[in-house]
Tab-separated table of N, CA and C in Angstrom:
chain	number	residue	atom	x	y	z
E	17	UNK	N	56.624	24.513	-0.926
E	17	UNK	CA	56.591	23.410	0.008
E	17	UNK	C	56.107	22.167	-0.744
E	18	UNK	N	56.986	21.426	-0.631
E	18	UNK	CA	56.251	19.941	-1.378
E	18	UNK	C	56.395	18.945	-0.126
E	19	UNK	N	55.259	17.843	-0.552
E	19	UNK	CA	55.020	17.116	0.244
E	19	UNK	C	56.073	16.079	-0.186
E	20	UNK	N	55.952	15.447	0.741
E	20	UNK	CA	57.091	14.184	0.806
E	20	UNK	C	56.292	13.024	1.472
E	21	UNK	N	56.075	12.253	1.129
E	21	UNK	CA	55.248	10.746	1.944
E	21	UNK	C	56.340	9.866	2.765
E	22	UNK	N	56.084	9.972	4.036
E	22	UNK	CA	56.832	9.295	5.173
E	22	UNK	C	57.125	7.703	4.389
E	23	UNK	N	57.972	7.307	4.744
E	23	UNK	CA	58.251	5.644	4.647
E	23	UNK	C	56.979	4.754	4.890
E	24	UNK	N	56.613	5.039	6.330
E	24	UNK	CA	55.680	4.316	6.750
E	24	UNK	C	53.731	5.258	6.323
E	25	UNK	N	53.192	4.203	5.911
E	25	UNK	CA	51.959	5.058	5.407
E	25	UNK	C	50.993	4.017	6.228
E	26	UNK	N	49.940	4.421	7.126
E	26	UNK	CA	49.350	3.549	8.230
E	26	UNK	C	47.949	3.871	7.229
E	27	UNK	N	46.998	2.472	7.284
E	27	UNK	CA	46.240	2.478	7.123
E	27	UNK	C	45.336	1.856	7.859
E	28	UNK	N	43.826	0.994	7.501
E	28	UNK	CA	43.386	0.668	8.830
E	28	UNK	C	43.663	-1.187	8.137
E	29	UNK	N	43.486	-1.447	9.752
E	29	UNK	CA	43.861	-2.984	10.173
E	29	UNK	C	42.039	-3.823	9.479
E	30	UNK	N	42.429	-4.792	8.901
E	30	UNK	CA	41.346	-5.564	9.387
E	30	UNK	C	40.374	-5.890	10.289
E	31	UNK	N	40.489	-5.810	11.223
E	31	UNK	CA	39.544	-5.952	12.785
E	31	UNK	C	39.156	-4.405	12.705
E	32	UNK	N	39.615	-3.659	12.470
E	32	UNK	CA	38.968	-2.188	12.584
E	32	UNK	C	38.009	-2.019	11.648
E	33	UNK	N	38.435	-2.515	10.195
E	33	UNK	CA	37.147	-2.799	9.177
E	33	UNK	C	35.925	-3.212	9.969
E	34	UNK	N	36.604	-4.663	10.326
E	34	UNK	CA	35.155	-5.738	10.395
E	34	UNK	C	34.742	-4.946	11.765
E	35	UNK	N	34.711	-4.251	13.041
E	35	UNK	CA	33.926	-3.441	13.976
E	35	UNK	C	33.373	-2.451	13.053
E	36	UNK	N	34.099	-2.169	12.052
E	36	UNK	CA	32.810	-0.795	11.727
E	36	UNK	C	31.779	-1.517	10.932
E	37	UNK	N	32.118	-2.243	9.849
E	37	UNK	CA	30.669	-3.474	9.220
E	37	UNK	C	29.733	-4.312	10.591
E	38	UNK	N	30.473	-4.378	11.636
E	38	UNK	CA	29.524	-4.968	12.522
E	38	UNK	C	28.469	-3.843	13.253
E	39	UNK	N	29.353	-2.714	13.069
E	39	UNK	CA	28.274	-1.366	13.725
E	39	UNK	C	27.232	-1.163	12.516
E	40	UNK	N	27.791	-0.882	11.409
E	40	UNK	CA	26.259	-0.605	10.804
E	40	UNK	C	25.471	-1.797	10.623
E	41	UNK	N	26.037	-2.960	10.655
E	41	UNK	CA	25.037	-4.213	10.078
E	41	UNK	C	24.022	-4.094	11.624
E	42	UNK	N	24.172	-3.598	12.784
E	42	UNK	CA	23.838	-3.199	13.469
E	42	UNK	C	22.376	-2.441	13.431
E	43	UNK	N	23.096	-1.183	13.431
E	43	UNK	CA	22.343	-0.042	13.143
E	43	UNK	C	21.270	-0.321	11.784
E	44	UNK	N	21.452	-1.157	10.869
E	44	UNK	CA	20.511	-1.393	9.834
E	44	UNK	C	19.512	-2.213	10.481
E	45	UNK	N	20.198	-3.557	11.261
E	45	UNK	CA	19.196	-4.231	11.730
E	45	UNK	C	18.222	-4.005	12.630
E	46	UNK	N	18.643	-2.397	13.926
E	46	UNK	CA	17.792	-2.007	14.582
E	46	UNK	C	16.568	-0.625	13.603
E	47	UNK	N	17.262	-0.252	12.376
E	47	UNK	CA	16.144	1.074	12.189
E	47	UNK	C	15.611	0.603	10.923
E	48	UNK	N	15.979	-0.494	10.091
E	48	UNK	CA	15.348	-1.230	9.192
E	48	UNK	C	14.124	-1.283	9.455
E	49	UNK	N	13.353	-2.452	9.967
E	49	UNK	CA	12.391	-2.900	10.579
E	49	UNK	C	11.166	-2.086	11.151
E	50	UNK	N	12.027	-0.686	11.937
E	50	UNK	CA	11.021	0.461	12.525
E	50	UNK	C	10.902	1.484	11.202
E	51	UNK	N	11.671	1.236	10.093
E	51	UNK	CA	11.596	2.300	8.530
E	51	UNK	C	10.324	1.499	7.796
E	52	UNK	N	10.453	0.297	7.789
E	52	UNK	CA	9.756	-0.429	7.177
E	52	UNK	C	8.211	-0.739	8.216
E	53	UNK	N	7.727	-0.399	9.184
E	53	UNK	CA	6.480	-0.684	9.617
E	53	UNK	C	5.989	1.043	10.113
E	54	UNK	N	6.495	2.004	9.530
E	54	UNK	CA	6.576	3.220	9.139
E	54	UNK	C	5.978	3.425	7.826
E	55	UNK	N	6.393	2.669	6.799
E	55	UNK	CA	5.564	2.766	5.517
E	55	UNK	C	4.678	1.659	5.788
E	56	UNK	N	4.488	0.737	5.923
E	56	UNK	CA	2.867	0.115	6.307
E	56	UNK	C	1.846	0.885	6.949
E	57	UNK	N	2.175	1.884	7.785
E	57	UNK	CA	1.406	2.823	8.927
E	57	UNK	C	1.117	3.660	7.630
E	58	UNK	N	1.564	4.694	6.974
E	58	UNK	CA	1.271	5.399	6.171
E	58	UNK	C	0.417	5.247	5.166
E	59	UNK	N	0.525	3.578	4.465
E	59	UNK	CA	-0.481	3.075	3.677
E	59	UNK	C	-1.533	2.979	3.856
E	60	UNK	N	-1.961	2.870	4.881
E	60	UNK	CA	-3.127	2.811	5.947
E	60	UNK	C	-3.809	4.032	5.601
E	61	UNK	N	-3.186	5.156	6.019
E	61	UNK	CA	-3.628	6.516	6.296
E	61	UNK	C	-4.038	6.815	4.862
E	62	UNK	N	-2.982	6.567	4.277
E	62	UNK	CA	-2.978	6.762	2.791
E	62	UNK	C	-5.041	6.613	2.141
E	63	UNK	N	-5.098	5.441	2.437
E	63	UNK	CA	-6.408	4.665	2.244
E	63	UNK	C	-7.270	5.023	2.659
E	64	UNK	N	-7.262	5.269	4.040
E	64	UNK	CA	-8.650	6.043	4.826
E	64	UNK	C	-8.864	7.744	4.394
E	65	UNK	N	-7.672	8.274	3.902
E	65	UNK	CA	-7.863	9.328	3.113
E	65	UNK	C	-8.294	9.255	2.054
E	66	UNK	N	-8.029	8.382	1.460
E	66	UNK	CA	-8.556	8.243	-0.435
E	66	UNK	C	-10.204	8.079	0.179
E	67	UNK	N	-10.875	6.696	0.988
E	67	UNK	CA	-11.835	6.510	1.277
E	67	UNK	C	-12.791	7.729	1.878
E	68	UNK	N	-12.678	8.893	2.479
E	68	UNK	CA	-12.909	9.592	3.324
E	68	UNK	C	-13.198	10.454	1.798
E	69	UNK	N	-12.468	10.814	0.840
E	69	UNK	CA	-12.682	11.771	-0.600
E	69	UNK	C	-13.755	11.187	-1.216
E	70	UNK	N	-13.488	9.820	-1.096
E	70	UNK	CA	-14.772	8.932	-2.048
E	70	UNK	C	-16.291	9.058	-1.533
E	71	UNK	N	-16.596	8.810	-0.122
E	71	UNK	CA	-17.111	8.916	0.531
E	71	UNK	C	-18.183	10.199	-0.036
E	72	UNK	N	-17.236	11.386	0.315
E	72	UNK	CA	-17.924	13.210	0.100
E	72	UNK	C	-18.505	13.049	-1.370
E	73	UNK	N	-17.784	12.610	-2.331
E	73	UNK	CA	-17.690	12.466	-3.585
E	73	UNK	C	-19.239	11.542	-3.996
E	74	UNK	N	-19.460	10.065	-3.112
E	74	UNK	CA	-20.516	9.692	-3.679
E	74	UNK	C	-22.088	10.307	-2.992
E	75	UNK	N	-21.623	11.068	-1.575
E	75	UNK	CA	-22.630	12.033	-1.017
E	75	UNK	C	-22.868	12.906	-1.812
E	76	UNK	N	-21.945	13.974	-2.789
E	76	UNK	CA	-22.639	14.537	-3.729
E	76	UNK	C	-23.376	14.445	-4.569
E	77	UNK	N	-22.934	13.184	-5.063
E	77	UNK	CA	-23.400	12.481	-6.633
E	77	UNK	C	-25.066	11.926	-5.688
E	78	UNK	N	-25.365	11.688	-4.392
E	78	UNK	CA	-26.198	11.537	-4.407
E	78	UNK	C	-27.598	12.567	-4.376
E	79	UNK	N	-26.733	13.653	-3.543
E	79	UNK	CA	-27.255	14.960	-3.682
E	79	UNK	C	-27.573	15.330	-5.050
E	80	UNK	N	-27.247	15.514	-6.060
E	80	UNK	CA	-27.462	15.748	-7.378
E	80	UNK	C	-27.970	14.583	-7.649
E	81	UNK	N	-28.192	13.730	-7.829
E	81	UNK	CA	-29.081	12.386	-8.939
E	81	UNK	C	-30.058	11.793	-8.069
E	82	UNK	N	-30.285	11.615	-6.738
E	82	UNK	CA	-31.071	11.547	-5.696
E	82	UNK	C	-31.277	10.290	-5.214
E	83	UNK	N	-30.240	9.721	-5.594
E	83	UNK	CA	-29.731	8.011	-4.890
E	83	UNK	C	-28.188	7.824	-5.231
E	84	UNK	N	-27.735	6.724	-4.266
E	84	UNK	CA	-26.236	5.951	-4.485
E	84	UNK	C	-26.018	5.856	-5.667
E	85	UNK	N	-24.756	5.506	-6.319
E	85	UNK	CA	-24.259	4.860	-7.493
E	85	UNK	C	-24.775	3.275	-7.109
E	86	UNK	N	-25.263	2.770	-8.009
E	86	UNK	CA	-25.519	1.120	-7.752
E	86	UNK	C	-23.746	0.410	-7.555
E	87	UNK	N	-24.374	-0.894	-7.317
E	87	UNK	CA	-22.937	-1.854	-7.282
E	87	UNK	C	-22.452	-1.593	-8.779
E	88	UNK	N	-22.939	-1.921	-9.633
E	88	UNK	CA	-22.525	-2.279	-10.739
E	88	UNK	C	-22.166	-1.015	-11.641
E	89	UNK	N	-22.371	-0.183	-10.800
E	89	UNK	CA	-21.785	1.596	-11.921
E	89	UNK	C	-20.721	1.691	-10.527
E	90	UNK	N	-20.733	1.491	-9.504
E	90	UNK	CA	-19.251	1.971	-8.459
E	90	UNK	C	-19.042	2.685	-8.467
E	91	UNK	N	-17.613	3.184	-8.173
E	91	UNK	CA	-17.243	4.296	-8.131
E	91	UNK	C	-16.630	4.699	-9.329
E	92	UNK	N	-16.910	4.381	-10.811
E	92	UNK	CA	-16.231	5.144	-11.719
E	92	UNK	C	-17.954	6.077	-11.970
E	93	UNK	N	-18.852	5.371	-11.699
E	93	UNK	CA	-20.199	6.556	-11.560
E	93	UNK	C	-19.646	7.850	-11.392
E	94	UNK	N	-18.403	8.100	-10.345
E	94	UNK	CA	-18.477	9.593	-9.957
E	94	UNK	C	-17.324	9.863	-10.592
E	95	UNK	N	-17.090	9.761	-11.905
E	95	UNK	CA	-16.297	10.124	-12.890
E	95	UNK	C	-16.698	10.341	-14.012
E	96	UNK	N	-16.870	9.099	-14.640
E	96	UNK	CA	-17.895	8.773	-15.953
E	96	UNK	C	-19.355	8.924	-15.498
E	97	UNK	N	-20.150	9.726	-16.798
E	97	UNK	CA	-21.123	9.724	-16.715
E	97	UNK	C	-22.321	8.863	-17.081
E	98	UNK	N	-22.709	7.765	-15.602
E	98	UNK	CA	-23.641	6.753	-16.211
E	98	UNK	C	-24.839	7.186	-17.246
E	99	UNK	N	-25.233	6.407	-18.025
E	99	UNK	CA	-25.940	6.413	-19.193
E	99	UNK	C	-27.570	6.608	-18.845
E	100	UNK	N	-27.945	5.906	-17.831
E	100	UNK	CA	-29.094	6.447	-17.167
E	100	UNK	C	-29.197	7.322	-16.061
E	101	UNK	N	-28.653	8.115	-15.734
E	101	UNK	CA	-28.747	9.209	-14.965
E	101	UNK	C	-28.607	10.555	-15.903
E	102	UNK	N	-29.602	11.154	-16.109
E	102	UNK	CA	-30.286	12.384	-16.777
E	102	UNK	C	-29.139	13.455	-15.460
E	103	UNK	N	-29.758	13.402	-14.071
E	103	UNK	CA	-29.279	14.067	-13.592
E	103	UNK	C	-28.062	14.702	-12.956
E	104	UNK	N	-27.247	13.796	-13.649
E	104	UNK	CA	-25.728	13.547	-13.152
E	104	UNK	C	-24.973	14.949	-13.543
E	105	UNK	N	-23.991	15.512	-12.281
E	105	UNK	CA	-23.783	16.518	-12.479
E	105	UNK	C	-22.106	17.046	-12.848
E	106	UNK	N	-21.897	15.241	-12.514
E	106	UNK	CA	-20.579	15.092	-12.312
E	106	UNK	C	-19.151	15.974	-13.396
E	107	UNK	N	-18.023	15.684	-13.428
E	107	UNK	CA	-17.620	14.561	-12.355
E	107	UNK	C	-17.521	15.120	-11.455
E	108	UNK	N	-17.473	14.116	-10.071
E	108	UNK	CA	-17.498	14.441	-8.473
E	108	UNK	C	-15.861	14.037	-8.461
E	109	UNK	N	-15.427	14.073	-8.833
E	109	UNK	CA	-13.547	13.042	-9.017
E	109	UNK	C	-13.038	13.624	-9.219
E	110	UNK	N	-11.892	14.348	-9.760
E	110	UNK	CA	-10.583	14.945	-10.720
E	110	UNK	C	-10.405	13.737	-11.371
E	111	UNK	N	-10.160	13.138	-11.226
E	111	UNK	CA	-9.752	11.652	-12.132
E	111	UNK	C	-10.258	10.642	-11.410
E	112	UNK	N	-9.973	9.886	-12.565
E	112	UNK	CA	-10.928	8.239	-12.348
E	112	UNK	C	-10.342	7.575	-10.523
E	113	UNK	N	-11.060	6.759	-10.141
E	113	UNK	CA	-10.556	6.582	-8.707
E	113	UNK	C	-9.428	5.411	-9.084
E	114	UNK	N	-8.391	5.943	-8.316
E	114	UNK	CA	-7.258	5.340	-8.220
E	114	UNK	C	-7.780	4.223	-7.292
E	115	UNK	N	-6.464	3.130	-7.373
E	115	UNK	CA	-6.245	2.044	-6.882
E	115	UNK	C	-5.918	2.031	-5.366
E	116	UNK	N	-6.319	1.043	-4.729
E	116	UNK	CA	-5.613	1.365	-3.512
E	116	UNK	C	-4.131	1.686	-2.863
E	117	UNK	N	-3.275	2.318	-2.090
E	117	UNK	CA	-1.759	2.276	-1.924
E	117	UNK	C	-0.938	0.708	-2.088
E	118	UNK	N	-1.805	-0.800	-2.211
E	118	UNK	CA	-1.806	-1.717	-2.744
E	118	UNK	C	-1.784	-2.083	-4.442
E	119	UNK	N	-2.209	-1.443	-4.885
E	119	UNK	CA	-2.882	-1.892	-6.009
E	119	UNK	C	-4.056	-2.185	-6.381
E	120	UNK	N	-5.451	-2.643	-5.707
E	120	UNK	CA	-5.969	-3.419	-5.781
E	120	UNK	C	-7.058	-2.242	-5.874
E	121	UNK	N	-8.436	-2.871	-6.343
E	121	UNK	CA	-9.621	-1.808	-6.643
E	121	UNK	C	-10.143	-1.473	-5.559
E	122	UNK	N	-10.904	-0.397	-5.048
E	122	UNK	CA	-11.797	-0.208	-3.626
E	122	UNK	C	-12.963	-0.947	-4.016
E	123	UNK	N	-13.371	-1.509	-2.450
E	123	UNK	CA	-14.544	-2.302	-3.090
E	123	UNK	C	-16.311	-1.147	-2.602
E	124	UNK	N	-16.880	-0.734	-3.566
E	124	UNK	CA	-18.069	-0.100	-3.115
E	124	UNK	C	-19.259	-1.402	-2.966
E	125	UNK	N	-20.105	-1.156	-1.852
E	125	UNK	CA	-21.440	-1.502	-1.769
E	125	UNK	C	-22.256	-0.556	-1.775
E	126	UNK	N	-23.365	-0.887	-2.225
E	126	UNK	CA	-24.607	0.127	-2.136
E	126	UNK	C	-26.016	-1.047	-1.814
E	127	UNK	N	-26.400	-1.389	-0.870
E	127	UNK	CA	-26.034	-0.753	0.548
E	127	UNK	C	-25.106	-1.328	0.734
E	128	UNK	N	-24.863	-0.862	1.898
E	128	UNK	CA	-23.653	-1.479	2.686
E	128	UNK	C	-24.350	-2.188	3.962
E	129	UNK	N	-23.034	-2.311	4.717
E	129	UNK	CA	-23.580	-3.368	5.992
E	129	UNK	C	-23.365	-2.206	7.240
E	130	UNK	N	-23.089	-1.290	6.771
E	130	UNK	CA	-22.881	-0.061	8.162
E	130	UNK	C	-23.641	1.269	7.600
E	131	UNK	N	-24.510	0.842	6.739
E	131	UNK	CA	-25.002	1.972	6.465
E	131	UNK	C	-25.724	1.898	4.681
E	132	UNK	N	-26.087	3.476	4.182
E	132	UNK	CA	-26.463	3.455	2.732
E	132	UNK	C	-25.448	2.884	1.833
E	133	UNK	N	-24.041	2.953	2.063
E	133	UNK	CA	-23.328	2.366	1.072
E	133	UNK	C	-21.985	2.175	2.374
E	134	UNK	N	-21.489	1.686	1.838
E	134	UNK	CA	-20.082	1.012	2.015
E	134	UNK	C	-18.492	1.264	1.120
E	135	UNK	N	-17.507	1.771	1.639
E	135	UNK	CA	-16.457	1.351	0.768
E	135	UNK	C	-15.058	1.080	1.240
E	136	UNK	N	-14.213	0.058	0.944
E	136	UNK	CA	-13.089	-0.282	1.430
E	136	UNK	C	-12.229	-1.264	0.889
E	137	UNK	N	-11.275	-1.055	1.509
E	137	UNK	CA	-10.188	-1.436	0.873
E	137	UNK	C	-10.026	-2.824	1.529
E	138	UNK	N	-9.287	-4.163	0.615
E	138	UNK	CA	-9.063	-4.777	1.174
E	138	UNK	C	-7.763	-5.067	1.498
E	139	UNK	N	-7.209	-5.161	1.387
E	139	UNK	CA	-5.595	-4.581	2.596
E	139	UNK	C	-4.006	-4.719	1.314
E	140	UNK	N	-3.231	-4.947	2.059
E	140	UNK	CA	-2.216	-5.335	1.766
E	140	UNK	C	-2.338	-6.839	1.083
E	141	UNK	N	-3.114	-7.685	1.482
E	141	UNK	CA	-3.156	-8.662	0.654
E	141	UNK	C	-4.135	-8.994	-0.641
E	142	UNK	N	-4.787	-8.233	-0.350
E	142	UNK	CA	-5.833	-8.278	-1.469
E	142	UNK	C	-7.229	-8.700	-1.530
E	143	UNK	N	-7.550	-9.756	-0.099
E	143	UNK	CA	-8.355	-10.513	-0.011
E	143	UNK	C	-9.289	-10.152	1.244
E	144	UNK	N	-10.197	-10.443	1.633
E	144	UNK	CA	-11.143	-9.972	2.507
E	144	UNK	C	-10.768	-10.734	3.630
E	145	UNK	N	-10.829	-9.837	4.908
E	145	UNK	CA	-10.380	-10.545	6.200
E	145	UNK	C	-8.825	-10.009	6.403
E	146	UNK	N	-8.032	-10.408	7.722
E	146	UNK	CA	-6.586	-10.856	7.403
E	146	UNK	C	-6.463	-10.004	8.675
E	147	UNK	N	-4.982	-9.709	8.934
E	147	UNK	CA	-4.589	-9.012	10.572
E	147	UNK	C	-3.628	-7.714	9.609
E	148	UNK	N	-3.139	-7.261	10.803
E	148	UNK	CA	-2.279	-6.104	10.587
E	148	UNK	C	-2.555	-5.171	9.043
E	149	UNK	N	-1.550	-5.276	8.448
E	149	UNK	CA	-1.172	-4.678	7.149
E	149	UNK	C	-2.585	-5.352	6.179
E	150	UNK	N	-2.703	-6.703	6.520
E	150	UNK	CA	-3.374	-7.623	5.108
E	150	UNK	C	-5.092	-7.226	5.776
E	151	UNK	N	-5.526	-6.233	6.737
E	151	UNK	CA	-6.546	-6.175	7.381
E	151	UNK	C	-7.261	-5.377	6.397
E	152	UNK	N	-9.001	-5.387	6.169
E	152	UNK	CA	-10.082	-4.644	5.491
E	152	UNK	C	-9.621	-3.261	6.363
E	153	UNK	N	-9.816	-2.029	5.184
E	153	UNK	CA	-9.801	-0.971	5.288
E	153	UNK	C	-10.979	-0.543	5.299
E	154	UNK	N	-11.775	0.182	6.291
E	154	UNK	CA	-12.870	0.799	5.878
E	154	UNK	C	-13.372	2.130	7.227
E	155	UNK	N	-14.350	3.179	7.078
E	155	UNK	CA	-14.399	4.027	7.748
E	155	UNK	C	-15.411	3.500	8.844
């Protein structure tokens, strides 16, 4: 059996193109937007989880050395072993503390303003203050 191609060979019309580019330009423009404030939500979580590890992490290190990491040792204290702490048992970390799902460093206090220490992120923008996404992260 061999094929044979009819005279006439139908393909699609122009206007049938441009309805199907108008359906997905569509469909992109409605699930775009809800894909994309889907990964902002996650970054979030992302953060209060990293913060929530750090947290346990500098409660140990205090348990073993018998105070906070100061401001100025932070949180690589519970990695590297500061130079004046005899009692350090560390590391309290697997690895050095990562960056925020931003980029940007966590900021530790010792004290803090809600307590013995403090730590958080400052958002999507980088800077202290801001709304939504660009808002301070903290527990």
């Amino acid at each position: 059996m061999t094929f044979k191609p009819s005279g006439k060979q139908r393909g699609f019309t122009l206007i049938e193109l441009l309805v199907v580019m108008v359906i997905i330009g569509l469909l992109v423009g409605y699930v775009g937007p809800r894909y994309f404030a889907q990964i902002g939500k996650s970054e979030v979580k992302a953060a209060l989880a990293q913060i929530d590890g750090f947290e346990k992490a500098v409660e140990q290190y205090r348990l073993d050395v018998g105070k906070f990491p100061s401001n100025e040792q932070g949180l690589n204290a519970l990695y590297v072993r500061p130079a004046s702490e005899p009692r350090w048992q560390g590391p309290y970390l697997k690895k050095m503390p990562p960056p925020d799902p931003w980029g940007n460093a966590y900021v530790y206090r010792s004290p803090g303003a809600n307590g013995d220490f403090d730590i958080s992120s400052l958002g999507k923008d980088g800077a202290p203050g801001g709304e939504g996404e660009a808002a301070d992260i903290s527990k």
